[in-house]
XYZ file of C-alpha atoms in Angstrom:
354
model
C -47.449 -82.858 -88.311
C -47.565 -79.453 -89.992
C -50.125 -79.321 -92.787
C -49.267 -77.893 -96.193
C -50.670 -74.426 -96.836
C -52.610 -75.674 -99.876
C -54.467 -78.072 -97.574
C -55.469 -75.219 -95.264
C -56.560 -72.760 -97.967
C -58.855 -74.237 -100.592
C -60.973 -71.702 -102.442
C -63.134 -74.525 -103.789
C -64.254 -75.144 -100.193
C -64.710 -71.509 -99.139
C -63.368 -68.070 -100.073
C -63.609 -66.940 -96.408
C -60.676 -67.232 -93.975
C -59.575 -66.109 -90.550
C -55.851 -65.268 -90.455
C -53.537 -64.688 -87.473
C -49.851 -63.859 -87.234
C -47.661 -63.316 -84.174
C -44.219 -61.863 -83.471
C -41.366 -64.259 -82.829
C -39.523 -61.958 -80.422
C -40.608 -60.879 -76.955
C -40.464 -57.246 -78.134
C -43.879 -55.953 -79.036
C -45.279 -55.562 -82.523
C -47.235 -52.533 -81.290
C -48.019 -50.690 -78.093
C -45.600 -50.203 -75.200
C -43.240 -53.017 -74.216
C -43.449 -53.250 -70.416
C -39.989 -54.830 -70.276
C -37.964 -52.383 -72.361
C -40.282 -49.386 -72.052
C -40.035 -48.862 -75.819
C -43.154 -47.438 -77.459
C -44.173 -49.166 -80.678
C -47.651 -47.690 -80.898
C -47.000 -46.193 -84.348
C -46.708 -49.702 -85.794
C -50.433 -50.234 -85.331
C -51.106 -47.665 -88.003
C -48.365 -49.122 -90.200
C -49.997 -52.524 -90.278
C -53.570 -51.216 -90.614
C -52.618 -49.014 -93.552
C -50.549 -51.759 -95.179
C -53.266 -54.402 -95.013
C -55.827 -51.968 -96.471
C -53.519 -50.650 -99.188
C -52.541 -54.154 -100.296
C -56.214 -55.114 -100.450
C -56.650 -52.418 -103.113
C -54.236 -54.389 -105.327
C -54.964 -58.016 -104.434
C -58.318 -59.706 -105.024
C -58.756 -59.882 -101.250
C -61.657 -58.202 -99.419
C -61.314 -57.419 -95.713
C -64.354 -57.998 -93.511
C -62.721 -57.559 -90.094
C -59.335 -56.915 -88.520
C -57.691 -56.148 -85.190
C -54.096 -55.064 -84.566
C -52.949 -56.104 -81.091
C -49.674 -55.765 -79.137
C -47.918 -58.868 -80.479
C -50.285 -60.234 -83.146
C -52.999 -59.293 -85.571
C -56.215 -60.850 -86.887
C -57.837 -60.654 -90.311
C -61.125 -61.978 -91.669
C -60.974 -61.941 -95.448
C -62.776 -63.125 -98.542
C -60.712 -64.072 -101.602
C -62.371 -63.064 -104.883
C -60.777 -65.437 -107.396
C -63.467 -64.667 -109.970
C -62.544 -60.984 -109.903
C -58.893 -61.769 -110.575
C -59.770 -64.106 -113.422
C -61.955 -61.420 -114.992
C -59.157 -58.851 -115.044
C -57.610 -58.182 -118.437
C -53.894 -58.824 -118.869
C -53.295 -55.069 -118.815
C -55.213 -54.744 -115.537
C -53.159 -57.547 -113.975
C -49.878 -55.947 -115.031
C -51.021 -52.497 -113.916
C -52.036 -53.889 -110.518
C -48.851 -55.846 -109.886
C -46.550 -53.035 -110.965
C -48.232 -50.701 -108.480
C -46.073 -52.579 -105.973
C -43.259 -54.234 -107.892
C -41.247 -53.187 -110.927
C -40.889 -56.667 -112.395
C -38.042 -57.841 -114.647
C -36.354 -55.448 -117.066
C -38.066 -56.916 -120.124
C -41.462 -56.256 -118.529
C -40.556 -52.647 -117.762
C -39.515 -52.121 -121.379
C -42.644 -53.829 -122.663
C -44.929 -51.618 -120.591
C -43.253 -48.485 -121.918
C -44.244 -49.375 -125.490
C -46.166 -52.671 -125.928
C -46.778 -52.057 -129.635
C -43.095 -52.366 -130.534
C -42.328 -55.437 -128.407
C -40.881 -58.473 -130.158
C -43.034 -61.656 -130.306
C -40.693 -63.510 -127.948
C -40.998 -60.737 -125.360
C -44.788 -60.677 -125.752
C -44.905 -64.412 -125.056
C -42.743 -63.996 -121.951
C -44.986 -61.180 -120.709
C -48.104 -63.297 -121.258
C -46.626 -66.099 -119.162
C -45.578 -63.651 -116.478
C -49.045 -62.108 -116.466
C -50.609 -65.472 -115.667
C -48.190 -65.881 -112.764
C -49.101 -62.444 -111.442
C -52.827 -63.160 -111.841
C -52.503 -66.267 -109.668
C -50.507 -64.381 -107.051
C -53.093 -61.601 -106.851
C -55.742 -64.038 -105.570
C -53.319 -66.045 -103.431
C -53.662 -65.440 -99.682
C -50.119 -66.621 -99.086
C -48.800 -63.906 -101.390
C -50.970 -61.246 -99.785
C -49.732 -62.258 -96.337
C -46.150 -62.527 -97.550
C -46.116 -58.952 -98.817
C -47.926 -57.685 -95.718
C -45.595 -59.426 -93.269
C -42.371 -58.641 -95.108
C -43.315 -54.961 -95.298
C -43.853 -54.695 -91.551
C -40.851 -56.881 -90.676
C -38.519 -54.805 -92.826
C -39.383 -51.556 -91.033
C -39.642 -53.148 -87.560
C -36.245 -54.848 -87.841
C -34.684 -51.585 -88.981
C -36.261 -49.828 -85.997
C -35.102 -52.534 -83.578
C -31.621 -52.603 -85.081
C -31.717 -56.359 -85.639
C -31.805 -58.863 -88.485
C -33.600 -62.137 -88.916
C -37.127 -63.403 -88.523
C -39.682 -60.995 -87.087
C -42.760 -63.260 -87.221
C -42.885 -66.555 -85.355
C -43.642 -68.484 -88.549
C -46.101 -68.707 -91.392
C -49.505 -67.299 -90.651
C -52.269 -69.399 -89.153
C -55.447 -69.764 -91.208
C -58.903 -71.125 -90.470
C -61.525 -71.717 -93.150
C -64.921 -70.127 -92.415
C -67.447 -72.484 -93.918
C -70.768 -70.753 -93.327
C -72.527 -67.594 -92.163
C -72.460 -68.662 -88.511
C -68.687 -68.996 -88.632
C -68.217 -65.726 -90.523
C -70.382 -63.742 -88.107
C -68.897 -65.298 -84.960
C -65.256 -64.899 -85.981
C -65.785 -61.334 -87.210
C -67.223 -60.474 -83.806
C -64.385 -62.315 -82.056
C -61.822 -60.282 -83.991
C -63.603 -56.964 -83.452
C -63.802 -57.628 -79.704
C -60.098 -58.416 -79.215
C -59.219 -55.120 -77.439
C -62.207 -55.501 -75.116
C -61.336 -59.105 -74.321
C -57.762 -57.994 -73.581
C -59.104 -55.213 -71.332
C -57.368 -52.441 -73.250
C -60.662 -50.885 -74.419
C -63.931 -50.205 -72.620
C -66.242 -50.048 -75.620
C -66.367 -50.433 -79.373
C -65.617 -46.754 -80.022
C -62.361 -47.064 -78.030
C -61.252 -50.304 -79.701
C -58.375 -48.736 -81.600
C -57.146 -50.264 -84.847
C -60.086 -52.579 -85.331
C -62.529 -52.814 -88.194
C -65.474 -52.125 -85.886
C -63.965 -48.798 -84.792
C -63.211 -47.931 -88.401
C -66.819 -48.666 -89.407
C -68.193 -46.576 -86.533
C -65.916 -43.657 -87.448
C -66.990 -43.852 -91.074
C -70.667 -43.653 -90.129
C -69.801 -40.563 -88.058
C -67.639 -39.081 -90.872
C -64.571 -39.092 -88.611
C -61.215 -38.848 -90.376
C -58.294 -39.930 -88.183
C -54.698 -39.015 -89.079
C -52.524 -41.679 -90.683
C -48.880 -42.434 -89.974
C -46.938 -42.967 -93.186
C -43.833 -45.159 -93.100
C -42.198 -42.532 -95.303
C -42.367 -40.079 -92.382
C -40.219 -42.344 -90.218
C -36.529 -41.345 -89.971
C -35.801 -45.041 -90.566
C -36.979 -44.706 -94.163
C -33.801 -42.898 -95.209
C -31.674 -45.822 -94.017
C -33.466 -48.450 -96.093
C -32.028 -49.778 -99.340
C -33.003 -48.102 -102.615
C -35.144 -51.135 -103.466
C -37.005 -50.922 -100.160
C -37.497 -47.178 -100.506
C -38.933 -47.685 -103.983
C -41.351 -50.302 -102.661
C -42.558 -48.179 -99.749
C -43.001 -45.160 -102.017
C -45.286 -47.253 -104.220
C -47.099 -48.704 -101.230
C -47.659 -45.276 -99.706
C -49.242 -43.976 -102.918
C -51.920 -46.686 -102.941
C -55.454 -45.909 -101.712
C -56.904 -47.703 -98.715
C -59.355 -50.376 -99.792
C -62.798 -50.028 -98.258
C -63.970 -52.663 -95.819
C -66.569 -55.097 -97.135
C -70.082 -53.687 -97.067
C -73.025 -55.149 -95.183
C -75.887 -55.980 -97.548
C -78.594 -58.289 -96.169
C -81.011 -57.820 -99.094
C -80.277 -58.991 -102.623
C -76.668 -59.725 -101.660
C -76.471 -62.516 -104.252
C -77.150 -59.991 -106.995
C -74.701 -57.408 -105.674
C -71.898 -56.614 -108.178
C -69.235 -56.927 -105.450
C -68.879 -59.449 -102.607
C -70.721 -58.258 -99.498
C -71.418 -59.427 -95.956
C -74.938 -60.833 -95.956
C -76.005 -59.240 -92.650
C -77.461 -55.921 -91.624
C -74.816 -53.592 -90.184
C -77.093 -52.409 -87.368
C -77.798 -56.030 -86.393
C -74.096 -56.839 -86.440
C -73.266 -53.823 -84.296
C -75.923 -54.892 -81.803
C -74.541 -58.438 -81.798
C -70.932 -57.345 -81.222
C -71.977 -54.953 -78.457
C -74.022 -57.719 -76.844
C -71.080 -60.127 -76.811
C -68.781 -57.334 -75.689
C -70.896 -56.701 -72.634
C -70.787 -60.413 -71.833
C -66.969 -60.442 -72.042
C -66.678 -57.420 -69.709
C -69.104 -57.803 -66.764
C -67.952 -54.451 -65.289
C -68.449 -52.537 -68.496
C -70.971 -49.680 -68.538
C -74.533 -50.798 -69.224
C -75.882 -54.319 -69.094
C -76.374 -57.368 -71.228
C -79.451 -57.027 -73.400
C -82.436 -59.037 -72.226
C -83.444 -60.049 -75.736
C -81.301 -62.097 -78.086
C -80.050 -60.069 -81.073
C -82.074 -60.728 -84.244
C -79.027 -61.934 -86.129
C -78.500 -64.708 -83.574
C -82.039 -65.908 -84.158
C -81.570 -65.712 -87.926
C -78.463 -67.927 -87.862
C -79.575 -70.258 -85.042
C -76.821 -69.151 -82.675
C -77.604 -69.987 -79.050
C -76.444 -68.658 -75.692
C -73.581 -71.181 -75.552
C -71.789 -68.867 -77.958
C -71.722 -66.164 -75.277
C -70.111 -68.553 -72.778
C -67.588 -69.622 -75.399
C -66.651 -65.982 -75.971
C -66.267 -65.353 -72.246
C -63.916 -68.311 -71.888
C -61.924 -67.430 -75.025
C -62.499 -70.878 -76.535
C -64.096 -70.098 -79.898
C -61.011 -70.250 -82.138
C -58.978 -72.726 -80.100
C -61.789 -75.297 -80.022
C -61.744 -75.594 -83.810
C -58.962 -76.711 -86.094
C -58.391 -75.802 -89.734
C -62.040 -74.883 -90.342
C -64.947 -73.352 -88.419
C -68.620 -73.976 -89.160
C -71.805 -75.734 -88.172
C -71.799 -79.544 -87.805
C -73.180 -80.184 -91.301
C -70.655 -77.969 -93.052
C -67.792 -79.356 -90.971
C -68.732 -82.905 -91.984
C -68.911 -81.957 -95.660
C -65.560 -80.195 -95.458
C -64.009 -83.201 -93.719
C -64.881 -85.382 -96.718
C -62.516 -83.346 -98.909
C -59.873 -82.726 -96.244
C -58.529 -84.199 -93.066
C -60.557 -84.641 -89.913
C -61.391 -81.426 -88.078
C -61.835 -80.902 -84.405
C -64.670 -78.782 -83.051
C -67.703 -80.962 -83.777
C -68.749 -80.918 -80.128
C -68.624 -77.141 -79.833
C -70.246 -76.679 -83.233
C -73.249 -78.675 -82.033
C -73.498 -76.438 -78.947
C -73.130 -72.949 -80.426
C -74.251 -73.432 -84.066
C -77.568 -75.160 -83.495
């Protein structure tokens, strides 16, 4: 039986989630469709830019992502506290960066001082609705998916559903789960044998981080530059104009020391250790890749009690499929099960998350 979204995403359990969405049609989301020969490579940049731009509005921080041929992955942290701390004006300013809102809101924002009490009350109620949406993963994913589907359907000359269904989510209950799933996502192109190393793993967070450390600026493909843009409705054109003007949100920072006192949410690992860990697992996934598997276990694996079974799990592609609605070590899975339904994955958790 399908589980309700509110049962899968519970911020009281964890703010960290792994998200996946796939296309419903055989035609590719991105890349080159081997059947039709159509090249959809430009859509990779569309979705990367859209997920980052939306993260600058929503209280959603992106830790990892990968845009593949017919699906994409995201590892995110929802910052509900940030959204609750925003003033009403900040909430309205954020939401209207994307959407105009009802007419009475547009008039109110032009001159709040002259608004009638009844209008002020309506705006206050609407502001609370917007505040809740801005830290709601379902809303973030809804806007992301509808944006891509609208342009892709126009390009394909079809109507109807573009995605196979609502997105899949997995709760990440602890640091072992966060680290392992981030690495899994970053290694998707290597696992699919469309990249030889981390530098060549296009449209992934790991490539973006490497380029940033090397001060590399890669060109972006704006949806507004597509000839399809002119054929969209006025409402859609208005939305994409607003979306295009947004800045790209930065990826979450790595901060192993004093991360609890950091003003913004951070990833509690050292970036160099994480890079070593991802490269180590990447070499295990691709036996014919240049170089060799490191003889010593990465420090971050020792820190989080991750054993060599994790490497085998990566090689066999079983990490995500072996778990259900949540991923974590045995203790955290048991605690989460008390407040939710039973989860699968206890056996694997005991093997890889010692």
